[in-house]
CSV table of N, CA, C and O in Angstrom, one decimal:
chain,number,residue,atom,x,y,z
A,1,MET,N,-9.2,-25.2,-48.6
A,1,MET,CA,-10.3,-26.0,-49.0
A,1,MET,C,-11.6,-25.4,-48.6
A,1,MET,O,-12.6,-25.4,-49.3
A,2,LYS,N,-11.7,-24.9,-47.3
A,2,LYS,CA,-12.9,-24.2,-46.9
A,2,LYS,C,-13.2,-23.0,-47.7
A,2,LYS,O,-14.4,-22.7,-47.9
A,3,ARG,N,-12.2,-22.2,-48.0
A,3,ARG,CA,-12.4,-21.0,-48.8
A,3,ARG,C,-13.0,-21.4,-50.2
A,3,ARG,O,-13.9,-20.7,-50.6
A,4,GLY,N,-12.5,-22.4,-50.8
A,4,GLY,CA,-13.0,-22.9,-52.1
A,4,GLY,C,-14.5,-23.3,-52.0
A,4,GLY,O,-15.3,-23.0,-52.9
A,5,LEU,N,-14.8,-24.0,-50.9
A,5,LEU,CA,-16.2,-24.4,-50.8
A,5,LEU,C,-17.1,-23.3,-50.5
A,5,LEU,O,-18.3,-23.2,-51.0
A,6,ALA,N,-16.6,-22.3,-49.8
A,6,ALA,CA,-17.4,-21.1,-49.5
A,6,ALA,C,-17.7,-20.3,-50.8
A,6,ALA,O,-18.8,-19.9,-51.1
A,7,ILE,N,-16.7,-20.2,-51.6
A,7,ILE,CA,-16.8,-19.5,-52.9
A,7,ILE,C,-17.8,-20.3,-53.8
A,7,ILE,O,-18.7,-19.7,-54.5
A,8,LEU,N,-17.6,-21.6,-53.9
A,8,LEU,CA,-18.5,-22.4,-54.7
A,8,LEU,C,-20.0,-22.3,-54.2
A,8,LEU,O,-20.9,-22.2,-55.0
A,9,SER,N,-20.2,-22.2,-52.9
A,9,SER,CA,-21.5,-22.0,-52.3
A,9,SER,C,-22.1,-20.7,-52.8
A,9,SER,O,-23.3,-20.6,-53.1
A,10,LEU,N,-21.3,-19.6,-52.7
A,10,LEU,CA,-21.8,-18.3,-53.2
A,10,LEU,C,-22.1,-18.3,-54.7
A,10,LEU,O,-23.1,-17.7,-55.1
A,11,LEU,N,-21.3,-19.0,-55.5
A,11,LEU,CA,-21.6,-19.1,-56.9
A,11,LEU,C,-22.9,-19.9,-57.1
A,11,LEU,O,-23.7,-19.5,-58.0
A,12,THR,N,-23.1,-20.9,-56.4
A,12,THR,CA,-24.4,-21.7,-56.5
A,12,THR,C,-25.6,-20.8,-56.1
A,12,THR,O,-26.6,-20.8,-56.7
A,13,LEU,N,-25.4,-20.1,-55.0
A,13,LEU,CA,-26.5,-19.2,-54.6
A,13,LEU,C,-26.8,-18.1,-55.6
A,13,LEU,O,-27.9,-17.8,-55.9
A,14,ALA,N,-25.8,-17.6,-56.2
A,14,ALA,CA,-25.9,-16.6,-57.3
A,14,ALA,C,-26.6,-17.2,-58.5
A,14,ALA,O,-27.4,-16.5,-59.2
A,15,ALA,N,-26.4,-18.4,-58.8
A,15,ALA,CA,-27.0,-19.1,-59.9
A,15,ALA,C,-28.4,-19.5,-59.7
A,15,ALA,O,-29.1,-19.9,-60.7
A,16,CYS,N,-28.9,-19.4,-58.5
A,16,CYS,CA,-30.3,-19.9,-58.3
A,16,CYS,C,-31.3,-19.0,-58.8
A,16,CYS,O,-32.5,-19.3,-58.8
A,17,GLY,N,-31.0,-17.7,-59.1
A,17,GLY,CA,-31.9,-16.8,-59.6
A,17,GLY,C,-32.7,-16.0,-58.6
A,17,GLY,O,-33.9,-15.7,-58.8
A,18,ALA,N,-32.1,-15.8,-57.4
A,18,ALA,CA,-32.8,-15.1,-56.3
A,18,ALA,C,-33.1,-13.7,-56.7
A,18,ALA,O,-34.0,-13.1,-56.2
A,19,ASP,N,-32.4,-13.1,-57.7
A,19,ASP,CA,-32.6,-11.8,-58.1
A,19,ASP,C,-33.0,-11.7,-59.6
A,19,ASP,O,-32.5,-10.9,-60.4
A,20,GLY,N,-33.9,-12.6,-60.0
A,20,GLY,CA,-34.4,-12.6,-61.4
A,20,GLY,C,-34.3,-13.9,-62.0
A,20,GLY,O,-34.4,-14.9,-61.3
A,21,GLU,N,-34.0,-14.0,-63.3
A,21,GLU,CA,-33.9,-15.3,-64.0
A,21,GLU,C,-32.7,-16.1,-63.5
A,21,GLU,O,-31.7,-15.5,-63.1
A,22,PRO,N,-32.8,-17.4,-63.5
A,22,PRO,CA,-31.7,-18.2,-63.2
A,22,PRO,C,-30.5,-18.0,-64.2
A,22,PRO,O,-30.8,-17.8,-65.4
A,23,VAL,N,-29.3,-18.0,-63.7
A,23,VAL,CA,-28.1,-17.9,-64.5
A,23,VAL,C,-27.5,-19.3,-64.6
A,23,VAL,O,-27.2,-19.9,-63.6
A,24,LYS,N,-27.4,-19.8,-65.8
A,24,LYS,CA,-26.9,-21.2,-66.0
A,24,LYS,C,-25.3,-21.1,-65.8
A,24,LYS,O,-24.7,-20.4,-66.5
A,25,PRO,N,-24.8,-21.9,-64.9
A,25,PRO,CA,-23.4,-21.9,-64.7
A,25,PRO,C,-22.7,-22.7,-65.8
A,25,PRO,O,-23.3,-23.5,-66.5
A,26,THR,N,-21.4,-22.3,-66.1
A,26,THR,CA,-20.6,-23.0,-67.1
A,26,THR,C,-19.5,-23.9,-66.4
A,26,THR,O,-19.1,-23.5,-65.3
A,27,ALA,N,-19.1,-24.9,-67.0
A,27,ALA,CA,-18.1,-25.7,-66.5
A,27,ALA,C,-17.2,-26.2,-67.6
A,27,ALA,O,-17.6,-26.4,-68.7
A,28,SER,N,-15.9,-26.3,-67.3
A,28,SER,CA,-14.9,-26.8,-68.3
A,28,SER,C,-13.8,-27.5,-67.6
A,28,SER,O,-13.5,-27.3,-66.4
A,29,SER,N,-13.2,-28.4,-68.3
A,29,SER,CA,-12.1,-29.2,-67.7
A,29,SER,C,-11.1,-29.4,-68.8
A,29,SER,O,-11.4,-29.5,-70.0
A,30,THR,N,-9.8,-29.5,-68.4
A,30,THR,CA,-8.7,-29.7,-69.4
A,30,THR,C,-7.8,-30.8,-68.9
A,30,THR,O,-7.6,-30.9,-67.7
A,31,ILE,N,-7.3,-31.6,-69.8
A,31,ILE,CA,-6.3,-32.6,-69.5
A,31,ILE,C,-5.1,-32.3,-70.4
A,31,ILE,O,-5.3,-32.3,-71.6
A,32,THR,N,-3.9,-32.1,-69.8
A,32,THR,CA,-2.7,-31.7,-70.6
A,32,THR,C,-1.7,-32.8,-70.3
A,32,THR,O,-1.4,-33.1,-69.2
A,33,MET,N,-1.2,-33.4,-71.4
A,33,MET,CA,-0.1,-34.4,-71.3
A,33,MET,C,1.2,-33.8,-71.8
A,33,MET,O,1.2,-33.2,-72.9
A,34,SER,N,2.3,-33.9,-71.1
A,34,SER,CA,3.6,-33.4,-71.5
A,34,SER,C,4.6,-34.4,-71.1
A,34,SER,O,4.3,-35.4,-70.5
A,35,SER,N,5.9,-34.1,-71.4
A,35,SER,CA,6.9,-35.0,-71.0
A,35,SER,C,7.1,-35.1,-69.5
A,35,SER,O,7.7,-36.1,-69.0
A,36,SER,N,6.6,-34.1,-68.8
A,36,SER,CA,6.8,-34.1,-67.3
A,36,SER,C,5.6,-34.7,-66.6
A,36,SER,O,5.5,-34.8,-65.4
A,37,GLY,N,4.6,-35.2,-67.4
A,37,GLY,CA,3.4,-35.8,-66.7
A,37,GLY,C,2.1,-35.3,-67.3
A,37,GLY,O,2.0,-34.7,-68.3
A,38,VAL,N,1.1,-35.6,-66.5
A,38,VAL,CA,-0.3,-35.3,-66.9
A,38,VAL,C,-0.8,-34.3,-65.8
A,38,VAL,O,-0.7,-34.5,-64.7
A,39,SER,N,-1.5,-33.2,-66.3
A,39,SER,CA,-2.1,-32.3,-65.4
A,39,SER,C,-3.6,-32.1,-65.8
A,39,SER,O,-3.9,-32.2,-66.9
A,40,VAL,N,-4.4,-31.9,-64.7
A,40,VAL,CA,-5.8,-31.8,-64.9
A,40,VAL,C,-6.3,-30.5,-64.3
A,40,VAL,O,-5.9,-30.1,-63.2
A,41,GLY,N,-7.2,-29.8,-65.0
A,41,GLY,CA,-7.7,-28.5,-64.5
A,41,GLY,C,-9.2,-28.5,-64.7
A,41,GLY,O,-9.7,-29.0,-65.7
A,42,THR,N,-9.9,-27.9,-63.8
A,42,THR,CA,-11.3,-27.7,-63.8
A,42,THR,C,-11.7,-26.3,-63.5
A,42,THR,O,-11.1,-25.7,-62.6
A,43,ALA,N,-12.8,-25.8,-64.1
A,43,ALA,CA,-13.2,-24.4,-63.8
A,43,ALA,C,-14.8,-24.4,-63.9
A,43,ALA,O,-15.4,-25.1,-64.7
A,44,VAL,N,-15.3,-23.6,-63.0
A,44,VAL,CA,-16.8,-23.4,-62.9
A,44,VAL,C,-17.0,-21.9,-63.0
A,44,VAL,O,-16.3,-21.1,-62.3
A,45,GLY,N,-17.9,-21.4,-63.7
A,45,GLY,CA,-18.1,-20.0,-63.9
A,45,GLY,C,-19.5,-19.6,-64.1
A,45,GLY,O,-20.4,-20.4,-64.4
A,46,LEU,N,-19.8,-18.3,-64.0
A,46,LEU,CA,-21.0,-17.7,-64.3
A,46,LEU,C,-20.8,-16.5,-65.2
A,46,LEU,O,-19.8,-15.8,-65.1
A,47,ARG,N,-21.8,-16.2,-66.1
A,47,ARG,CA,-21.7,-15.1,-67.0
A,47,ARG,C,-23.0,-14.4,-67.1
A,47,ARG,O,-24.0,-15.1,-67.3
A,48,ARG,N,-23.1,-13.1,-66.8
A,48,ARG,CA,-24.3,-12.4,-66.9
A,48,ARG,C,-24.0,-11.0,-67.6
A,48,ARG,O,-23.3,-10.2,-66.9
A,49,GLY,N,-24.4,-10.8,-68.8
A,49,GLY,CA,-24.1,-9.6,-69.5
A,49,GLY,C,-22.6,-9.5,-69.7
A,49,GLY,O,-22.0,-10.4,-70.1
A,50,PRO,N,-22.1,-8.3,-69.4
A,50,PRO,CA,-20.6,-8.1,-69.6
A,50,PRO,C,-19.8,-8.7,-68.4
A,50,PRO,O,-18.6,-8.6,-68.5
A,51,PHE,N,-20.4,-9.2,-67.4
A,51,PHE,CA,-19.7,-9.7,-66.2
A,51,PHE,C,-19.5,-11.2,-66.3
A,51,PHE,O,-20.4,-11.9,-66.6
A,52,SER,N,-18.3,-11.6,-65.8
A,52,SER,CA,-18.0,-13.0,-65.8
A,52,SER,C,-17.2,-13.3,-64.5
A,52,SER,O,-16.4,-12.6,-64.1
A,53,LEU,N,-17.5,-14.5,-63.9
A,53,LEU,CA,-16.9,-14.9,-62.7
A,53,LEU,C,-16.6,-16.3,-62.8
A,53,LEU,O,-17.4,-17.1,-63.2
A,54,ALA,N,-15.3,-16.7,-62.5
A,54,ALA,CA,-14.9,-18.1,-62.6
A,54,ALA,C,-14.0,-18.5,-61.5
A,54,ALA,O,-13.3,-17.7,-60.9
A,55,LEU,N,-14.1,-19.8,-61.1
A,55,LEU,CA,-13.3,-20.4,-60.1
A,55,LEU,C,-12.7,-21.7,-60.7
A,55,LEU,O,-13.4,-22.5,-61.2
A,56,GLY,N,-11.3,-21.7,-60.7
A,56,GLY,CA,-10.6,-22.8,-61.3
A,56,GLY,C,-9.7,-23.5,-60.3
A,56,GLY,O,-9.2,-22.9,-59.4
A,57,VAL,N,-9.5,-24.8,-60.6
A,57,VAL,CA,-8.6,-25.6,-59.7
A,57,VAL,C,-7.7,-26.5,-60.7
A,57,VAL,O,-8.2,-27.0,-61.6
A,58,GLY,N,-6.5,-26.6,-60.4
A,58,GLY,CA,-5.5,-27.4,-61.1
A,58,GLY,C,-4.9,-26.6,-62.3
A,58,GLY,O,-4.9,-25.4,-62.3
A,59,GLY,N,-4.3,-27.3,-63.2
A,59,GLY,CA,-3.7,-26.7,-64.3
A,59,GLY,C,-2.3,-26.9,-64.4
A,59,GLY,O,-1.4,-27.0,-64.8
């Protein structure tokens, strides 16, 4: 949990635009229903040029 919060903090800092224009973060979530139950997944990411960084939970 602490590691996830640390990574999310770094992503937020990177998105603030300290080194140029602000980078708008992306977010997505999925809900999957199957015969074994329901699962939920969420991801937050950043994209700048050819580079992409994402952090996901669940699935």
